GROMACS .gro file of N, CA and C in nm:
model
  519
    1MET      N    1  12.639  16.400  19.624
    1MET     CA    2  12.600  16.460  19.517
    1MET      C    3  12.704  16.627  19.510
    2ARG      N    4  12.801  16.583  19.432
    2ARG     CA    5  12.885  16.735  19.359
    2ARG      C    6  12.782  16.900  19.285
    3TYR      N    7  12.874  16.912  19.380
    3TYR     CA    8  12.820  17.095  19.345
    3TYR      C    9  12.986  17.145  19.279
    4LEU      N   10  12.925  17.250  19.193
    4LEU     CA   11  13.136  17.318  19.150
    4LEU      C   12  13.060  17.432  19.182
    5LEU      N   13  13.153  17.602  19.291
    5LEU     CA   14  13.076  17.707  19.281
    5LEU      C   15  13.262  17.801  19.170
    6GLU      N   16  13.168  17.781  19.136
    6GLU     CA   17  13.325  17.928  19.036
    6GLU      C   18  13.366  18.038  19.092
    7LEU      N   19  13.451  18.013  19.160
    7LEU     CA   20  13.413  18.203  19.278
    7LEU      C   21  13.513  18.300  19.134
    8THR      N   22  13.592  18.275  18.991
    8THR     CA   23  13.687  18.348  18.964
    8THR      C   24  13.491  18.404  18.913
    9GLN      N   25  13.486  18.598  18.841
    9GLN     CA   26  13.382  18.590  18.848
    9GLN      C   27  13.377  18.680  18.683
   10LYS      N   28  13.387  18.567  18.575
   10LYS     CA   29  13.400  18.645  18.459
   10LYS      C   30  13.357  18.814  18.461
   11GLN      N   31  13.303  18.769  18.362
   11GLN     CA   32  13.191  18.892  18.319
   11GLN      C   33  13.003  18.897  18.378
   12GLU      N   34  12.973  18.775  18.488
   12GLU     CA   35  12.881  18.770  18.578
   12GLU      C   36  12.904  18.815  18.697
   13TYR      N   37  12.945  18.960  18.769
   13TYR     CA   38  12.956  19.017  18.844
   13TYR      C   39  12.858  19.058  18.952
   14GLY      N   40  12.928  18.969  19.040
   14GLY     CA   41  12.785  18.990  19.182
   14GLY      C   42  12.728  18.836  19.192
   15GLN      N   43  12.796  18.704  19.076
   15GLN     CA   44  12.663  18.614  19.095
   15GLN      C   45  12.782  18.498  19.056
   16ILE      N   46  12.759  18.406  19.110
   16ILE     CA   47  12.857  18.258  19.139
   16ILE      C   48  12.848  18.146  19.063
   17PRO      N   49  12.763  18.088  18.986
   17PRO     CA   50  12.724  17.962  18.891
   17PRO      C   51  12.788  17.884  18.957
   18VAL      N   52  12.701  17.809  19.014
   18VAL     CA   53  12.694  17.676  19.110
   18VAL      C   54  12.644  17.525  19.003
   19ALA      N   55  12.745  17.485  18.922
   19ALA     CA   56  12.681  17.359  18.881
   19ALA      C   57  12.716  17.209  18.962
   20ASN      N   58  12.639  17.111  18.870
   20ASN     CA   59  12.626  17.017  18.876
   20ASN      C   60  12.777  16.924  18.857
   21GLU      N   61  12.740  16.746  18.878
   21GLU     CA   62  12.843  16.692  18.801
   21GLU      C   63  12.823  16.684  18.724
   22GLU      N   64  12.754  16.774  18.660
   22GLU     CA   65  12.752  16.733  18.444
   22GLU      C   66  12.805  16.860  18.362
   23ASP      N   67  12.840  16.941  18.463
   23ASP     CA   68  12.915  17.035  18.412
   23ASP      C   69  12.824  17.182  18.367
   24GLN      N   70  12.678  17.164  18.492
   24GLN     CA   71  12.567  17.171  18.392
   24GLN      C   72  12.497  17.329  18.491
   25ILE      N   73  12.463  17.436  18.515
   25ILE     CA   74  12.468  17.588  18.622
   25ILE      C   75  12.320  17.515  18.629
   26GLU      N   76  12.308  17.513  18.782
   26GLU     CA   77  12.196  17.449  18.806
   26GLU      C   78  12.118  17.566  18.873
   27TYR      N   79  12.277  17.605  18.940
   27TYR     CA   80  12.200  17.757  19.118
   27TYR      C   81  12.301  17.822  19.013
   28ILE      N   82  12.276  18.005  19.134
   28ILE     CA   83  12.300  18.065  19.105
   28ILE      C   84  12.290  18.156  19.246
   29ILE      N   85  12.415  18.164  19.322
   29ILE     CA   86  12.490  18.265  19.430
   29ILE      C   87  12.468  18.437  19.354
   30GLN      N   88  12.373  18.490  19.427
   30GLN     CA   89  12.382  18.623  19.402
   30GLN      C   90  12.357  18.732  19.551
   31GLY      N   91  12.542  18.798  19.513
   31GLY     CA   92  12.490  18.929  19.617
   31GLY      C   93  12.589  18.966  19.703
   32ASN      N   94  12.636  18.990  19.810
   32ASN     CA   95  12.742  18.969  19.902
   32ASN      C   96  12.717  19.051  20.031
   33LEU      N   97  12.845  19.030  20.113
   33LEU     CA   98  12.798  18.997  20.207
   33LEU      C   99  12.897  19.136  20.278
   34ASP      N  100  12.955  19.201  20.193
   34ASP     CA  101  13.087  19.355  20.239
   34ASP      C  102  12.979  19.480  20.312
   35ASN      N  103  12.879  19.373  20.340
   35ASN     CA  104  12.788  19.507  20.393
   35ASN      C  105  12.734  19.527  20.505
   36PRO      N  106  12.672  19.507  20.594
   36PRO     CA  107  12.574  19.408  20.687
   36PRO      C  108  12.433  19.463  20.636
   37ASN      N  109  12.424  19.542  20.547
   37ASN     CA  110  12.237  19.507  20.499
   37ASN      C  111  12.231  19.424  20.409
   38HIS      N  112  12.342  19.372  20.326
   38HIS     CA  113  12.334  19.301  20.225
   38HIS      C  114  12.307  19.173  20.238
   39THR      N  115  12.286  19.091  20.101
   39THR     CA  116  12.170  18.920  20.130
   39THR      C  117  12.277  18.858  20.006
   40LEU      N  118  12.297  18.740  20.058
   40LEU     CA  119  12.284  18.593  19.938
   40LEU      C  120  12.207  18.574  19.905
   41TYR      N  121  12.120  18.513  19.818
   41TYR     CA  122  12.080  18.465  19.758
   41TYR      C  123  12.061  18.356  19.687
   42LEU      N  124  11.996  18.213  19.727
   42LEU     CA  125  12.008  18.172  19.636
   42LEU      C  126  11.929  18.097  19.550
   43LYS      N  127  11.928  18.150  19.381
   43LYS     CA  128  11.858  18.137  19.335
   43LYS      C  129  11.886  17.964  19.137
   44ARG      N  130  11.780  17.895  19.152
   44ARG     CA  131  11.777  17.798  19.092
   44ARG      C  132  11.806  17.906  18.938
   45PHE      N  133  11.819  17.845  18.838
   45PHE     CA  134  11.920  17.854  18.712
   45PHE      C  135  11.793  17.959  18.655
   46THR      N  136  11.623  17.871  18.667
   46THR     CA  137  11.551  17.996  18.653
   46THR      C  138  11.474  18.112  18.666
   47GLY      N  139  11.608  18.154  18.785
   47GLY     CA  140  11.586  18.239  18.877
   47GLY      C  141  11.529  18.246  18.980
   48LYS      N  142  11.416  18.062  19.034
   48LYS     CA  143  11.357  18.062  19.164
   48LYS      C  144  11.399  18.128  19.194
   49GLU      N  145  11.342  18.152  19.345
   49GLU     CA  146  11.458  18.213  19.470
   49GLU      C  147  11.422  18.025  19.576
   50ILE      N  148  11.569  18.025  19.577
   50ILE     CA  149  11.531  17.930  19.682
   50ILE      C  150  11.572  17.958  19.845
   51GLY      N  151  11.706  18.049  19.864
   51GLY     CA  152  11.693  18.068  20.002
   51GLY      C  153  11.817  18.128  19.995
   52ARG      N  154  11.785  18.201  20.098
   52ARG     CA  155  11.844  18.371  20.172
   52ARG      C  156  11.933  18.352  20.190
   53LEU      N  157  12.101  18.418  20.249
   53LEU     CA  158  12.155  18.369  20.423
   53LEU      C  159  12.235  18.534  20.391
   54TYR      N  160  12.216  18.629  20.528
   54TYR     CA  161  12.198  18.741  20.644
   54TYR      C  162  12.274  18.719  20.668
   55THR      N  163  12.288  18.869  20.766
   55THR     CA  164  12.343  18.883  20.851
   55THR      C  165  12.197  18.931  20.943
   56ASP      N  166  12.250  18.889  21.153
   56ASP     CA  167  12.171  18.950  21.187
   56ASP      C  168  12.267  18.980  21.342
   57GLY      N  169  12.345  19.096  21.232
   57GLY     CA  170  12.434  19.111  21.386
   57GLY      C  171  12.409  19.237  21.399
   58ASN      N  172  12.474  19.176  21.555
   58ASN     CA  173  12.375  19.270  21.657
   58ASN      C  174  12.514  19.294  21.740
   59GLY      N  175  12.569  19.419  21.726
   59GLY     CA  176  12.761  19.432  21.765
   59GLY      C  177  12.856  19.420  21.733
   60ILE      N  178  12.974  19.352  21.832
   60ILE     CA  179  13.104  19.384  21.738
   60ILE      C  180  13.114  19.138  21.616
   61ILE      N  181  13.057  19.129  21.699
   61ILE     CA  182  12.961  18.991  21.685
   61ILE      C  183  12.842  18.979  21.555
   62SER      N  184  12.907  18.943  21.494
   62SER     CA  185  12.748  18.918  21.433
   62SER      C  186  12.774  18.758  21.417
   63SER      N  187  12.591  18.723  21.406
   63SER     CA  188  12.570  18.583  21.338
   63SER      C  189  12.508  18.611  21.205
   64TYR      N  190  12.497  18.463  21.156
   64TYR     CA  191  12.412  18.474  21.026
   64TYR      C  192  12.320  18.372  20.999
   65THR      N  193  12.178  18.434  20.906
   65THR     CA  194  12.057  18.343  20.895
   65THR      C  195  12.075  18.296  20.812
   66ILE      N  196  12.000  18.159  20.812
   66ILE     CA  197  11.968  18.102  20.631
   66ILE      C  198  11.838  18.113  20.651
   67ASP      N  199  11.808  18.130  20.606
   67ASP     CA  200  11.643  18.155  20.564
   67ASP      C  201  11.542  18.043  20.329
   68VAL      N  202  11.515  17.892  20.461
   68VAL     CA  203  11.576  17.840  20.288
   68VAL      C  204  11.404  17.822  20.258
   69VAL      N  205  11.340  17.833  20.170
   69VAL     CA  206  11.174  17.782  20.178
   69VAL      C  207  11.146  17.679  20.210
   70ASN      N  208  11.041  17.662  20.259
   70ASN     CA  209  10.993  17.533  20.320
   70ASN      C  210  11.096  17.519  20.392
   71HIS      N  211  11.123  17.587  20.564
   71HIS     CA  212  11.213  17.519  20.592
   71HIS      C  213  11.183  17.617  20.774
   72SER      N  214  11.249  17.557  20.840
   72SER     CA  215  11.254  17.735  21.007
   72SER      C  216  11.375  17.794  20.918
   73LEU      N  217  11.392  17.904  21.030
   73LEU     CA  218  11.568  17.927  21.031
   73LEU      C  219  11.664  17.867  21.064
   74VAL      N  220  11.802  17.902  21.016
   74VAL     CA  221  11.926  17.843  20.990
   74VAL      C  222  11.947  17.942  21.044
   75LYS      N  223  12.074  17.927  21.148
   75LYS     CA  224  12.126  18.022  21.205
   75LYS      C  225  12.306  17.975  21.268
   76VAL      N  226  12.425  18.011  21.175
   76VAL     CA  227  12.528  17.977  21.151
   76VAL      C  228  12.637  18.054  21.226
   77LYS      N  229  12.660  18.010  21.345
   77LYS     CA  230  12.715  18.086  21.471
   77LYS      C  231  12.804  17.995  21.441
   78ARG      N  232  12.952  18.123  21.582
   78ARG     CA  233  13.138  18.077  21.565
   78ARG      C  234  13.040  18.032  21.751
   79LEU      N  235  13.181  17.883  21.763
   79LEU     CA  236  13.213  17.848  21.840
   79LEU      C  237  13.396  17.871  21.944
   80ASN      N  238  13.358  17.980  21.995
   80ASN     CA  239  13.509  18.016  21.980
   80ASN      C  240  13.567  17.896  22.065
   81ASN      N  241  13.691  17.883  22.110
   81ASN     CA  242  13.798  17.722  22.201
   81ASN      C  243  13.890  17.799  22.080
   82LYS      N  244  14.016  17.794  22.226
   82LYS     CA  245  14.140  17.771  22.169
   82LYS      C  246  14.181  17.734  22.103
   83VAL      N  247  14.133  17.559  22.124
   83VAL     CA  248  14.182  17.503  22.019
   83VAL      C  249  14.167  17.405  21.899
   84ALA      N  250  14.039  17.485  21.881
   84ALA     CA  251  13.995  17.448  21.763
   84ALA      C  252  13.926  17.551  21.706
   85ASN      N  253  13.867  17.590  21.510
   85ASN     CA  254  13.816  17.669  21.501
   85ASN      C  255  13.697  17.692  21.492
   86LEU      N  256  13.644  17.618  21.582
   86LEU     CA  257  13.458  17.579  21.558
   86LEU      C  258  13.318  17.580  21.464
   87PHE      N  259  13.309  17.588  21.394
   87PHE     CA  260  13.113  17.662  21.326
   87PHE      C  261  12.989  17.511  21.355
   88TYR      N  262  12.918  17.624  21.428
   88TYR     CA  263  12.809  17.500  21.447
   88TYR      C  264  12.668  17.592  21.329
   89VAL      N  265  12.595  17.523  21.274
   89VAL     CA  266  12.466  17.544  21.220
   89VAL      C  267  12.370  17.475  21.288
   90THR      N  268  12.321  17.530  21.377
   90THR     CA  269  12.198  17.574  21.427
   90THR      C  270  11.995  17.416  21.318
   91ARG      N  271  11.911  17.423  21.414
   91ARG     CA  272  11.804  17.345  21.388
   91ARG      C  273  11.915  17.257  21.282
   92LEU      N  274  12.047  17.220  21.193
   92LEU     CA  275  12.078  17.076  21.145
   92LEU      C  276  12.139  16.995  21.247
   93ASN      N  277  12.164  17.109  21.322
   93ASN     CA  278  12.270  17.008  21.406
   93ASN      C  279  12.409  17.030  21.383
   94TYR      N  280  12.498  17.152  21.266
   94TYR     CA  281  12.612  17.057  21.187
   94TYR      C  282  12.706  17.155  21.282
   95ILE      N  283  12.807  17.017  21.310
   95ILE     CA  284  12.931  17.113  21.316
   95ILE      C  285  13.031  17.119  21.221
   96VAL      N  286  13.134  17.259  21.178
   96VAL     CA  287  13.166  17.203  21.047
   96VAL      C  288  13.335  17.276  21.175
   97THR      N  289  13.390  17.137  21.087
   97THR     CA  290  13.530  17.102  21.137
   97THR      C  291  13.647  17.125  21.040
   98GLY      N  292  13.746  17.159  21.012
   98GLY     CA  293  13.874  17.180  20.916
   98GLY      C  294  13.874  17.269  20.946
   99SER      N  295  13.996  17.330  20.854
   99SER     CA  296  14.060  17.427  20.791
   99SER      C  297  13.983  17.520  20.691
  100ILE      N  298  13.872  17.594  20.729
  100ILE     CA  299  13.820  17.661  20.659
  100ILE      C  300  13.917  17.800  20.567
  101LYS      N  301  14.054  17.850  20.636
  101LYS     CA  302  14.142  17.918  20.625
  101LYS      C  303  14.223  17.860  20.479
  102LYS      N  304  14.218  17.719  20.461
  102LYS     CA  305  14.312  17.678  20.389
  102LYS      C  306  14.213  17.601  20.236
  103GLY      N  307  14.054  17.592  20.332
  103GLY     CA  308  14.029  17.566  20.287
  103GLY      C  309  13.933  17.413  20.219
  104SER      N  310  13.953  17.356  20.304
  104SER     CA  311  13.896  17.205  20.349
  104SER      C  312  13.806  17.172  20.506
  105TYR      N  313  13.707  17.166  20.512
  105TYR     CA  314  13.616  17.139  20.619
  105TYR      C  315  13.493  17.012  20.530
  106LYS      N  316  13.428  16.975  20.672
  106LYS     CA  317  13.408  16.846  20.635
  106LYS      C  318  13.278  16.958  20.762
  107PHE      N  319  13.117  16.945  20.733
  107PHE     CA  320  12.973  16.856  20.801
  107PHE      C  321  12.971  16.822  20.880
  108LEU      N  322  12.943  16.798  21.075
  108LEU     CA  323  12.964  16.682  21.090
  108LEU      C  324  12.788  16.647  21.134
  109PHE      N  325  12.717  16.499  21.174
  109PHE     CA  326  12.622  16.594  21.225
  109PHE      C  327  12.658  16.457  21.327
  110GLY      N  328  12.756  16.456  21.446
  110GLY     CA  329  12.711  16.386  21.529
  110GLY      C  330  12.908  16.329  21.484
  111LEU      N  331  12.932  16.224  21.481
  111LEU     CA  332  13.086  16.170  21.381
  111LEU      C  333  13.036  16.102  21.267
  112LYS      N  334  12.919  16.139  21.186
  112LYS     CA  335  12.876  16.107  21.025
  112LYS      C  336  12.902  16.254  20.961
  113LYS      N  337  12.964  16.215  20.856
  113LYS     CA  338  12.955  16.348  20.766
  113LYS      C  339  12.868  16.346  20.682
  114VAL      N  340  12.840  16.447  20.654
  114VAL     CA  341  12.733  16.472  20.578
  114VAL      C  342  12.722  16.596  20.423
  115ALA      N  343  12.820  16.635  20.422
  115ALA     CA  344  12.902  16.732  20.350
  115ALA      C  345  13.045  16.767  20.359
  116THR      N  346  13.108  16.775  20.256
  116THR     CA  347  13.278  16.817  20.153
  116THR      C  348  13.285  16.931  20.131
  117VAL      N  349  13.407  17.044  20.162
  117VAL     CA  350  13.429  17.147  20.114
  117VAL      C  351  13.519  17.168  20.115
  118LYS      N  352  13.617  17.157  19.911
  118LYS     CA  353  13.755  17.136  19.924
  118LYS      C  354  13.700  17.290  19.854
  119THR      N  355  13.898  17.353  19.855
  119THR     CA  356  13.901  17.470  19.722
  119THR      C  357  13.971  17.406  19.679
  120VAL      N  358  14.011  17.442  19.492
  120VAL     CA  359  14.120  17.412  19.439
  120VAL      C  360  14.126  17.569  19.395
  121ILE      N  361  14.294  17.527  19.294
  121ILE     CA  362  14.231  17.621  19.171
  121ILE      C  363  14.259  17.553  19.061
  122ARG      N  364  14.188  17.589  18.935
  122ARG     CA  365  14.171  17.524  18.834
  122ARG      C  366  14.206  17.626  18.694
  123ASN      N  367  14.200  17.613  18.591
  123ASN     CA  368  14.187  17.747  18.444
  123ASN      C  369  14.106  17.774  18.515
  124GLU      N  370  14.022  17.803  18.540
  124GLU     CA  371  13.838  17.866  18.557
  124GLU      C  372  13.922  17.981  18.652
  125GLY      N  373  13.960  17.973  18.739
  125GLY     CA  374  14.038  18.060  18.887
  125GLY      C  375  14.025  17.976  18.998
  126VAL      N  376  13.971  17.990  19.060
  126VAL     CA  377  13.876  17.927  19.216
  126VAL      C  378  13.756  17.872  19.260
  127VAL      N  379  13.803  17.741  19.239
  127VAL     CA  380  13.637  17.692  19.284
  127VAL      C  381  13.615  17.565  19.389
  128LEU      N  382  13.541  17.632  19.434
  128LEU     CA  383  13.461  17.544  19.566
  128LEU      C  384  13.420  17.405  19.520
  129ILE      N  385  13.449  17.308  19.551
  129ILE     CA  386  13.358  17.120  19.506
  129ILE      C  387  13.343  17.093  19.595
  130CYS      N  388  13.183  17.110  19.646
  130CYS     CA  389  13.131  17.061  19.811
  130CYS      C  390  13.075  16.897  19.724
  131ASP      N  391  13.087  16.850  19.807
  131ASP     CA  392  12.988  16.768  19.799
  131ASP      C  393  12.923  16.662  19.939
  132ILE      N  394  12.757  16.652  19.903
  132ILE     CA  395  12.702  16.665  19.985
  132ILE      C  396  12.604  16.545  19.957
  133ASP      N  397  12.599  16.501  20.103
  133ASP     CA  398  12.487  16.302  20.039
  133ASP      C  399  12.388  16.404  20.044
  134ARG      N  400  12.322  16.467  20.145
  134ARG     CA  401  12.146  16.434  20.149
  134ARG      C  402  12.106  16.618  20.007
  135PRO      N  403  11.984  16.525  19.968
  135PRO     CA  404  11.992  16.680  19.870
  135PRO      C  405  11.928  16.746  19.961
  136GLU      N  406  11.856  16.764  20.058
  136GLU     CA  407  11.800  16.832  20.159
  136GLU      C  408  11.857  16.924  20.227
  137ASP      N  409  12.017  16.915  20.241
  137ASP     CA  410  12.125  16.993  20.269
  137ASP      C  411  12.209  17.071  20.208
  138VAL      N  412  12.163  17.108  20.004
  138VAL     CA  413  12.189  17.101  19.952
  138VAL      C  414  12.253  17.270  19.930
  139PRO      N  415  12.063  17.351  19.987
  139PRO     CA  416  12.118  17.511  20.035
  139PRO      C  417  12.198  17.536  20.077
  140PHE      N  418  12.215  17.492  20.208
  140PHE     CA  419  12.251  17.562  20.393
  140PHE      C  420  12.391  17.454  20.361
  141ILE      N  421  12.436  17.411  20.225
  141ILE     CA  422  12.621  17.407  20.233
  141ILE      C  423  12.663  17.450  20.162
  142LEU      N  424  12.510  17.504  20.002
  142LEU     CA  425  12.644  17.589  19.937
  142LEU      C  426  12.612  17.739  19.941
  143LEU      N  427  12.546  17.764  20.102
  143LEU     CA  428  12.533  17.929  20.159
  143LEU      C  429  12.637  17.915  20.255
  144CYS      N  430  12.664  17.825  20.330
  144CYS     CA  431  12.752  17.805  20.444
  144CYS      C  432  12.898  17.837  20.349
  145ALA      N  433  12.898  17.721  20.219
  145ALA     CA  434  13.040  17.751  20.219
  145ALA      C  435  13.024  17.916  20.116
  146THR      N  436  13.002  17.967  20.112
  146THR     CA  437  12.991  18.078  20.031
  146THR      C  438  13.041  18.179  20.166
  147LEU      N  439  13.021  18.198  20.248
  147LEU     CA  440  12.955  18.259  20.345
  147LEU      C  441  13.136  18.193  20.370
  148PHE      N  442  13.132  18.168  20.473
  148PHE     CA  443  13.299  18.059  20.480
  148PHE      C  444  13.363  18.160  20.362
  149THR      N  445  13.390  18.149  20.258
  149THR     CA  446  13.461  18.112  20.147
  149THR      C  447  13.449  18.340  20.160
  150GLN      N  448  13.394  18.396  20.210
  150GLN     CA  449  13.384  18.552  20.222
  150GLN      C  450  13.458  18.606  20.342
  151TRP      N  451  13.443  18.515  20.436
  151TRP     CA  452  13.536  18.533  20.538
  151TRP      C  453  13.639  18.508  20.520
  152HIS      N  454  13.680  18.436  20.445
  152HIS     CA  455  13.862  18.430  20.523
  152HIS      C  456  13.939  18.475  20.324
  153THR      N  457  13.869  18.458  20.216
  153THR     CA  458  13.931  18.526  20.172
  153THR      C  459  13.926  18.688  20.098
  154THR      N  460  13.967  18.775  20.009
  154THR     CA  461  13.965  18.866  19.982
  154THR      C  462  13.949  18.863  19.867
  155PRO      N  463  13.852  18.976  19.704
  155PRO     CA  464  13.952  18.915  19.604
  155PRO      C  465  14.003  19.007  19.497
  156LEU      N  466  14.065  19.051  19.473
  156LEU     CA  467  14.247  19.049  19.482
  156LEU      C  468  14.184  19.161  19.409
  157ARG      N  469  14.211  19.343  19.344
  157ARG     CA  470  14.191  19.379  19.333
  157ARG      C  471  14.290  19.432  19.262
  158LEU      N  472  14.349  19.467  19.132
  158LEU     CA  473  14.508  19.504  19.116
  158LEU      C  474  14.474  19.646  19.042
  159PRO      N  475  14.581  19.792  19.038
  159PRO     CA  476  14.529  19.904  18.980
  159PRO      C  477  14.515  19.903  18.881
  160THR      N  478  14.504  20.004  18.759
  160THR     CA  479  14.482  20.063  18.630
  160THR      C  480  14.616  20.141  18.614
  161PHE      N  481  14.696  20.142  18.550
  161PHE     CA  482  14.824  20.188  18.529
  161PHE      C  483  14.803  20.283  18.364
  162PRO      N  484  14.817  20.392  18.401
  162PRO     CA  485  14.813  20.405  18.203
  162PRO      C  486  14.933  20.367  18.141
  163PRO      N  487  14.942  20.329  18.023
  163PRO     CA  488  15.038  20.306  17.927
  163PRO      C  489  15.179  20.395  17.986
  164VAL      N  490  15.263  20.281  18.006
  164VAL     CA  491  15.427  20.378  17.992
  164VAL      C  492  15.473  20.520  17.835
  165GLY      N  493  15.469  20.604  17.908
  165GLY     CA  494  15.506  20.706  17.775
  165GLY      C  495  15.375  20.793  17.747
  166ARG      N  496  15.245  20.765  17.754
  166ARG     CA  497  15.168  20.799  17.773
  166ARG      C  498  15.140  20.984  17.804
  167LYS      N  499  15.116  21.050  17.704
  167LYS     CA  500  15.145  21.146  17.792
  167LYS      C  501  14.914  21.238  17.787
  168TYR      N  502  14.901  21.287  17.905
  168TYR     CA  503  14.767  21.310  17.886
  168TYR      C  504  14.749  21.413  17.897
  169ASN      N  505  14.633  21.558  17.816
  169ASN     CA  506  14.651  21.655  17.809
  169ASN      C  507  14.508  21.704  17.832
  170VAL      N  508  14.513  21.792  17.934
  170VAL     CA  509  14.373  21.815  17.996
  170VAL      C  510  14.259  22.026  17.900
  171ASN      N  511  14.369  21.950  17.794
  171ASN     CA  512  14.364  22.139  17.672
  171ASN      C  513  14.217  22.066  17.639
  172PHE      N  514  14.086  22.153  17.591
  172PHE     CA  515  13.932  22.087  17.538
  172PHE      C  516  13.966  22.220  17.457
  173ASN      N  517  14.086  22.272  17.438
  173ASN     CA  518  14.061  22.319  17.233
  173ASN      C  519  14.094  22.328  17.162
   0.00000   0.00000   0.00000
């Protein structure tokens, strides 16, 4: 199953639409993680919540928890290694390998690949392409992909300048 996460938020601030293979919006990811109290919500297009990802940070290094309906809690942990930058998804026993910074990584269960994520530039902007093998992994992979993207990209905010040559007046009379 292939899902597309369009990260360019045209008029849908705080929401990332998730389209399926037929380009129909199937899920919405809402929220952001710029504050320890914030949460990402994965909802069906109808508004029904499927899962959430939140930080349970204690101290400098924070870990993240994924809470999916009818499933036990799953943690996302970073395995600090000088040779490789690996992440581990507990309970599911997935190791995330590849380059998150370069936008191409995969989820492995042992030696078996269960999902891949690629970042591409399209006309709409930055798009994450998630190829997920098993339907029960969809909420976990979509939330993890959004988390990793928020770790390694920052939204570009350009300043708004007044038109050149325009003079401003503060006289109210």
